[in-house]
mmCIF file with all atom_site columns, C-alpha atoms in Angstrom:
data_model
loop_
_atom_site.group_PDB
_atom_site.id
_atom_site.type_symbol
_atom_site.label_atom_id
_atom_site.label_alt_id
_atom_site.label_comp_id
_atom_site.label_asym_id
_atom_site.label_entity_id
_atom_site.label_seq_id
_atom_site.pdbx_PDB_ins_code
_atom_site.Cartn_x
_atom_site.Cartn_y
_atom_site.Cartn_z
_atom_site.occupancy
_atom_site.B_iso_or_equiv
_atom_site.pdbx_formal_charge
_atom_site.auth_seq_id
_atom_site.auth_comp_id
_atom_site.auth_asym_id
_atom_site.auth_atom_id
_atom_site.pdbx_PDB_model_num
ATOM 1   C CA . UNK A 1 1   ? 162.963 77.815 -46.839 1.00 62.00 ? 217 UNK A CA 1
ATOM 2   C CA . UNK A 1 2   ? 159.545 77.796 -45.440 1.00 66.00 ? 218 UNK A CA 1
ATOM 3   C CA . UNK A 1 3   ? 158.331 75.176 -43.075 1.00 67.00 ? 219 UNK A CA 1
ATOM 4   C CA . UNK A 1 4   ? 154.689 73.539 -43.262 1.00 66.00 ? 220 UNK A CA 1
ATOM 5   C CA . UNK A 1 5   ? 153.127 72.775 -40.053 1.00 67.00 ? 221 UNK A CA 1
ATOM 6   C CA . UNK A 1 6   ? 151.168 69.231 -40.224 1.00 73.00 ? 222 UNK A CA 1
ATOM 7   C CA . UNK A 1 7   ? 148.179 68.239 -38.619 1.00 73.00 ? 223 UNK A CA 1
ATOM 8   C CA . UNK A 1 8   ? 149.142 65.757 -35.634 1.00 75.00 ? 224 UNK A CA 1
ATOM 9   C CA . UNK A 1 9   ? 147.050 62.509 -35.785 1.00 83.00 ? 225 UNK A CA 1
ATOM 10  C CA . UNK A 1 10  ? 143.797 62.933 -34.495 1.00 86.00 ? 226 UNK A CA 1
ATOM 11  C CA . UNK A 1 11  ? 144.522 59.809 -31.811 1.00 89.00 ? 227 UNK A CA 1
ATOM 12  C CA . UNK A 1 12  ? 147.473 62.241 -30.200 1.00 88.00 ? 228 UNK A CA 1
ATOM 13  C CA . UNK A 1 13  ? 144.511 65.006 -30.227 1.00 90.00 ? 229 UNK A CA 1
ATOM 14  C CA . UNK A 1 14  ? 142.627 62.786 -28.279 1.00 91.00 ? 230 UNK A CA 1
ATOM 15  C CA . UNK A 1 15  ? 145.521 61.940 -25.212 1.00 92.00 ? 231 UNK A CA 1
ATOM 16  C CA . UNK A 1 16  ? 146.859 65.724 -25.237 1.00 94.00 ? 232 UNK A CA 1
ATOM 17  C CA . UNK A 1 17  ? 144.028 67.070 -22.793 1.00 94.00 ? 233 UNK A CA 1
ATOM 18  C CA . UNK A 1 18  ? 144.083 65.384 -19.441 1.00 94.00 ? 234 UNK A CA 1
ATOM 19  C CA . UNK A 1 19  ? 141.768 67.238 -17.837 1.00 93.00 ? 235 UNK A CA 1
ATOM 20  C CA . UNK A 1 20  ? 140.360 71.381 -17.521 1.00 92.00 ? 236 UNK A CA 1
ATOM 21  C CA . UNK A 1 21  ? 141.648 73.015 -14.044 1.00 91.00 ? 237 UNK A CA 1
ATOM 22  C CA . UNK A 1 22  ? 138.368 73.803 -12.451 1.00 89.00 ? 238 UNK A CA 1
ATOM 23  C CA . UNK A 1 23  ? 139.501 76.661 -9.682  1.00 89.00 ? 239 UNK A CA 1
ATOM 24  C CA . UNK A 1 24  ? 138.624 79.840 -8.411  1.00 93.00 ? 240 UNK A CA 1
ATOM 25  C CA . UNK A 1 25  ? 141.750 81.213 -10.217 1.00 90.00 ? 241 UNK A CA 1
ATOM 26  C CA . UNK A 1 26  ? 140.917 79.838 -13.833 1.00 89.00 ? 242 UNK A CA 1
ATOM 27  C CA . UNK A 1 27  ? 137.383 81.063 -12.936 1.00 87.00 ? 243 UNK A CA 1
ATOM 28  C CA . UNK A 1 28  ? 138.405 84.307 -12.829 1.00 90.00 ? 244 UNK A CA 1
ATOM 29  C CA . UNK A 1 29  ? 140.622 84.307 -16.049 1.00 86.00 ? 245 UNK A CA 1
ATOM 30  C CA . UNK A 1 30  ? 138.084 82.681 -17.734 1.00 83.00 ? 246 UNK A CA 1
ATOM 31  C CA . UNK A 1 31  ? 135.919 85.489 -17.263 1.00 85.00 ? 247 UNK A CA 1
ATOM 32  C CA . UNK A 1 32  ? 138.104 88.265 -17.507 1.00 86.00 ? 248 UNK A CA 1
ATOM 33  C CA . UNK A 1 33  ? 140.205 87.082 -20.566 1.00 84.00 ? 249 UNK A CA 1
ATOM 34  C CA . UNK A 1 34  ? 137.815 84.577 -21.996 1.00 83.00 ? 250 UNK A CA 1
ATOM 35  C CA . UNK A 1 35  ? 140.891 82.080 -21.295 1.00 90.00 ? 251 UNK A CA 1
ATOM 36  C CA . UNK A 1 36  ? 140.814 78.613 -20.352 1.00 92.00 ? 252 UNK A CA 1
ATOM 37  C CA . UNK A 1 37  ? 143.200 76.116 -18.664 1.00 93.00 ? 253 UNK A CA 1
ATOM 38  C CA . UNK A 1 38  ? 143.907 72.321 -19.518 1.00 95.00 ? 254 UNK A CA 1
ATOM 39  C CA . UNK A 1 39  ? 146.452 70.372 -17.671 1.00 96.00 ? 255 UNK A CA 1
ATOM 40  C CA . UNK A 1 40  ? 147.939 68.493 -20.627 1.00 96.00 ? 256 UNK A CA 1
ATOM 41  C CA . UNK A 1 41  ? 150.600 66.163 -21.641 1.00 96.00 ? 257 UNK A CA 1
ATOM 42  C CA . UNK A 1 42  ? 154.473 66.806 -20.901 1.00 94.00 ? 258 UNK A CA 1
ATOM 43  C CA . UNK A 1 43  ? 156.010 66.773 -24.491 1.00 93.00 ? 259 UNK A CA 1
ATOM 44  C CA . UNK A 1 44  ? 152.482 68.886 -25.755 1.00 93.00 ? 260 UNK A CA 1
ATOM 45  C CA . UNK A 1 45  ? 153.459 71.493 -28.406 1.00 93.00 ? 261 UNK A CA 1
ATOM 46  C CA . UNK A 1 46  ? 151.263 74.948 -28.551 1.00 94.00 ? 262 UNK A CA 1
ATOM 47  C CA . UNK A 1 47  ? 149.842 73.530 -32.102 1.00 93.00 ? 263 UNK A CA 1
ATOM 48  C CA . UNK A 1 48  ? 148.701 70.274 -30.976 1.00 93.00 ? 264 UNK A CA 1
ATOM 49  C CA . UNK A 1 49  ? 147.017 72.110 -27.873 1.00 94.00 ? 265 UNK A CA 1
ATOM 50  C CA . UNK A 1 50  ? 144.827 74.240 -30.293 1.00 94.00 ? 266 UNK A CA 1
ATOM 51  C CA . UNK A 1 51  ? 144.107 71.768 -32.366 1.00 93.00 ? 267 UNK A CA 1
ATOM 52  C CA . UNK A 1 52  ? 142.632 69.578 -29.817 1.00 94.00 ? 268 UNK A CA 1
ATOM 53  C CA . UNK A 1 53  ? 140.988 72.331 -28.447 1.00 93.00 ? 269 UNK A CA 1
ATOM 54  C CA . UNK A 1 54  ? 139.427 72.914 -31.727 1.00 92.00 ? 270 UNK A CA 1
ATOM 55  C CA . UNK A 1 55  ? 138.111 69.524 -32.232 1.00 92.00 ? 271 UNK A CA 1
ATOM 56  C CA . UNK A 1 56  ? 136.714 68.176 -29.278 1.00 91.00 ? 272 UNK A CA 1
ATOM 57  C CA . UNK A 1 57  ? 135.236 71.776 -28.029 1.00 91.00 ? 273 UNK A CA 1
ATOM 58  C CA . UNK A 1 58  ? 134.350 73.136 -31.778 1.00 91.00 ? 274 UNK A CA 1
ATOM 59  C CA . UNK A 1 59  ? 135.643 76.223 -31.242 1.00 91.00 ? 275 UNK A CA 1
ATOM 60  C CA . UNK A 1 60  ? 138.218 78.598 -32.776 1.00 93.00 ? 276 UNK A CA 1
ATOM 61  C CA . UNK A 1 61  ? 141.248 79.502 -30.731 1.00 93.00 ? 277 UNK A CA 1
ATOM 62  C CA . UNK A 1 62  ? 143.113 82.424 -30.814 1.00 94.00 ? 278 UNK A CA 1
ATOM 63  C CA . UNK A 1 63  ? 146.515 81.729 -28.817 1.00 94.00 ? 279 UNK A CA 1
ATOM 64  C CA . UNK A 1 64  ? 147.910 79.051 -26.656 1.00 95.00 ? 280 UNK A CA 1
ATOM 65  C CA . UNK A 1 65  ? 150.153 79.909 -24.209 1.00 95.00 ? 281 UNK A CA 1
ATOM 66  C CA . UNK A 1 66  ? 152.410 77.119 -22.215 1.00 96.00 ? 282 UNK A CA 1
ATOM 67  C CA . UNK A 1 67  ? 153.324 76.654 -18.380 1.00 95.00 ? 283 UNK A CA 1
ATOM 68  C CA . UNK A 1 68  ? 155.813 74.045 -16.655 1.00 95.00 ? 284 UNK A CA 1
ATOM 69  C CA . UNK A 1 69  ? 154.657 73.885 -12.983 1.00 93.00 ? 285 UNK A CA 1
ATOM 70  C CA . UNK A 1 70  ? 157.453 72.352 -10.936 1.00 94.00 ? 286 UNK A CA 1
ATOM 71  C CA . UNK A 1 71  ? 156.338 70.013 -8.223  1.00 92.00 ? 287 UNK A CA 1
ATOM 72  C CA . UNK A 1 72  ? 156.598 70.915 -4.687  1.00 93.00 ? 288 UNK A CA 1
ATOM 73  C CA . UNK A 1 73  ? 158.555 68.850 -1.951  1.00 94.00 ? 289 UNK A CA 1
ATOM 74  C CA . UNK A 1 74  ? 156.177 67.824 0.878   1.00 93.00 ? 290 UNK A CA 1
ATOM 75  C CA . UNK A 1 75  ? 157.368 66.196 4.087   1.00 91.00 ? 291 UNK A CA 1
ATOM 76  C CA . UNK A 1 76  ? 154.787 63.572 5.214   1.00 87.00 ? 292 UNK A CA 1
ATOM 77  C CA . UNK A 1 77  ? 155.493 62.933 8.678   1.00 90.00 ? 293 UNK A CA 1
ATOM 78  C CA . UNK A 1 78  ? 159.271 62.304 8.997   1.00 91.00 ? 294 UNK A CA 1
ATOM 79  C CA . UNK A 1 79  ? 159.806 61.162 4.932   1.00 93.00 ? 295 UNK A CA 1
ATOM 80  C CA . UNK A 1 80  ? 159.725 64.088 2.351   1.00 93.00 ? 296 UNK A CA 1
ATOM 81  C CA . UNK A 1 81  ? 157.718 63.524 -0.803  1.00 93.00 ? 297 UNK A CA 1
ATOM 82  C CA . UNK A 1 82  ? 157.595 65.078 -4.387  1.00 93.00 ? 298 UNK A CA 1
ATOM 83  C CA . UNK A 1 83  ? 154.472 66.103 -6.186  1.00 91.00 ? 299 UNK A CA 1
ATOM 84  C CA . UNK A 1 84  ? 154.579 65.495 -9.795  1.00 93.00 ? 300 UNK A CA 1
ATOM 85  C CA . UNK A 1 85  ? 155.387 68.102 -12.635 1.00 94.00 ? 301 UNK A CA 1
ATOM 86  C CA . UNK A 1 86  ? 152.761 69.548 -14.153 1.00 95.00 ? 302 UNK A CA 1
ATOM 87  C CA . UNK A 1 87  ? 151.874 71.199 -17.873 1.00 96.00 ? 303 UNK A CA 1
ATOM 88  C CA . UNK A 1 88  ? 149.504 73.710 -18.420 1.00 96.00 ? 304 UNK A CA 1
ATOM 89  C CA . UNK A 1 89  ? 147.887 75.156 -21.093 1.00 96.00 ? 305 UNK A CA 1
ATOM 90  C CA . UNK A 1 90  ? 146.505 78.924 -21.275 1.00 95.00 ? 306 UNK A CA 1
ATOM 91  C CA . UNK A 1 91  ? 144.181 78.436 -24.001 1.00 94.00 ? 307 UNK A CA 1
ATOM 92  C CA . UNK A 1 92  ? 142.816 81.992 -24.931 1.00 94.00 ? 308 UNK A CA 1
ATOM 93  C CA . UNK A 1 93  ? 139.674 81.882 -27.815 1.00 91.00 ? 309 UNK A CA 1
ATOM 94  C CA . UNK A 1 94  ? 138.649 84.245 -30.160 1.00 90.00 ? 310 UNK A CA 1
ATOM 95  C CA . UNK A 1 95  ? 135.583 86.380 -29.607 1.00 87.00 ? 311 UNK A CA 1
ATOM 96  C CA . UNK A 1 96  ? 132.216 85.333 -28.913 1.00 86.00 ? 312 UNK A CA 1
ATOM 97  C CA . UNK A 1 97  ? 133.825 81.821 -28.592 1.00 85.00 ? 313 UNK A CA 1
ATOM 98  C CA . UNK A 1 98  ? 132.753 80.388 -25.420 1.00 84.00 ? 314 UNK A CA 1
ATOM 99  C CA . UNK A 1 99  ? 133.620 76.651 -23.547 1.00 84.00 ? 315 UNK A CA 1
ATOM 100 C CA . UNK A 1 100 ? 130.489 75.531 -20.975 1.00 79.00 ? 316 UNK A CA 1
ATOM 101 C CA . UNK A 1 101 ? 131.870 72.424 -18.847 1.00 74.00 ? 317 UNK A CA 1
ATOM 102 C CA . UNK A 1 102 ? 128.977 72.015 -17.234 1.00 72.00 ? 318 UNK A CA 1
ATOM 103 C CA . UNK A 1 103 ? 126.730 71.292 -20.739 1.00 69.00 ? 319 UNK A CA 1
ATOM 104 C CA . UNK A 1 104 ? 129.762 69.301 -22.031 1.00 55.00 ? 320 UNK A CA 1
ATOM 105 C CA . UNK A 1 105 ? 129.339 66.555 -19.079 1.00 52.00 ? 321 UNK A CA 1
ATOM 106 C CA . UNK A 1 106 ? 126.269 65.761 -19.380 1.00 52.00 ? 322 UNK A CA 1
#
């Protein structure tokens, strides 16, 4: 039996992008594999990524790809701290798609 994907609601396409990772790294990809990367919620699914991609930067995305980033353990003096777990999203658009931050703040 075939499954049908839904559409999430387009309020939980709003809260799954938390923010684009502005680096030298995702610089680089972004230029060499046309890819992007959004930190995004914990319990995001691929689907909902793309989707939310799709609507807020009206574009077309080819693949989504997922990574858990484990927090590191920091001492601060003589305590030890824990950064928090982080989800990212590889978000890799089709051709001649392109996403321009800087026009997008303004």
């Amino acid at each position: 039996m075939k499954t049908v994907a839904r559409k999430p609601p387009v309020e939980r396409l709003y809260q799954v992008l938390l923010a684009p990772v502005v680096s030298e790294k995702a610089t680089l990809i972004a230029d060499k594999h046309e890819q992007y990367i959004f930190r995004v919620i914990p319990d995001a699914t691929k689907p909902e990524v793309k989707a939310a991609v799709e609507l807020l930067f009206k574009v077309e995305v080819d693949s989504v790809q997922m990574v858990n980033q484990k927090g590191k353990v920091k001492k601060f003096g003589r305590s030890t701290g824990r950064r928090n777990n982080v989800k990212k999203a590889f978000v890799n658009l089709k051709a001649g798609q392109e996403i321009n931050f800087q026009a997008e703040a303004k």
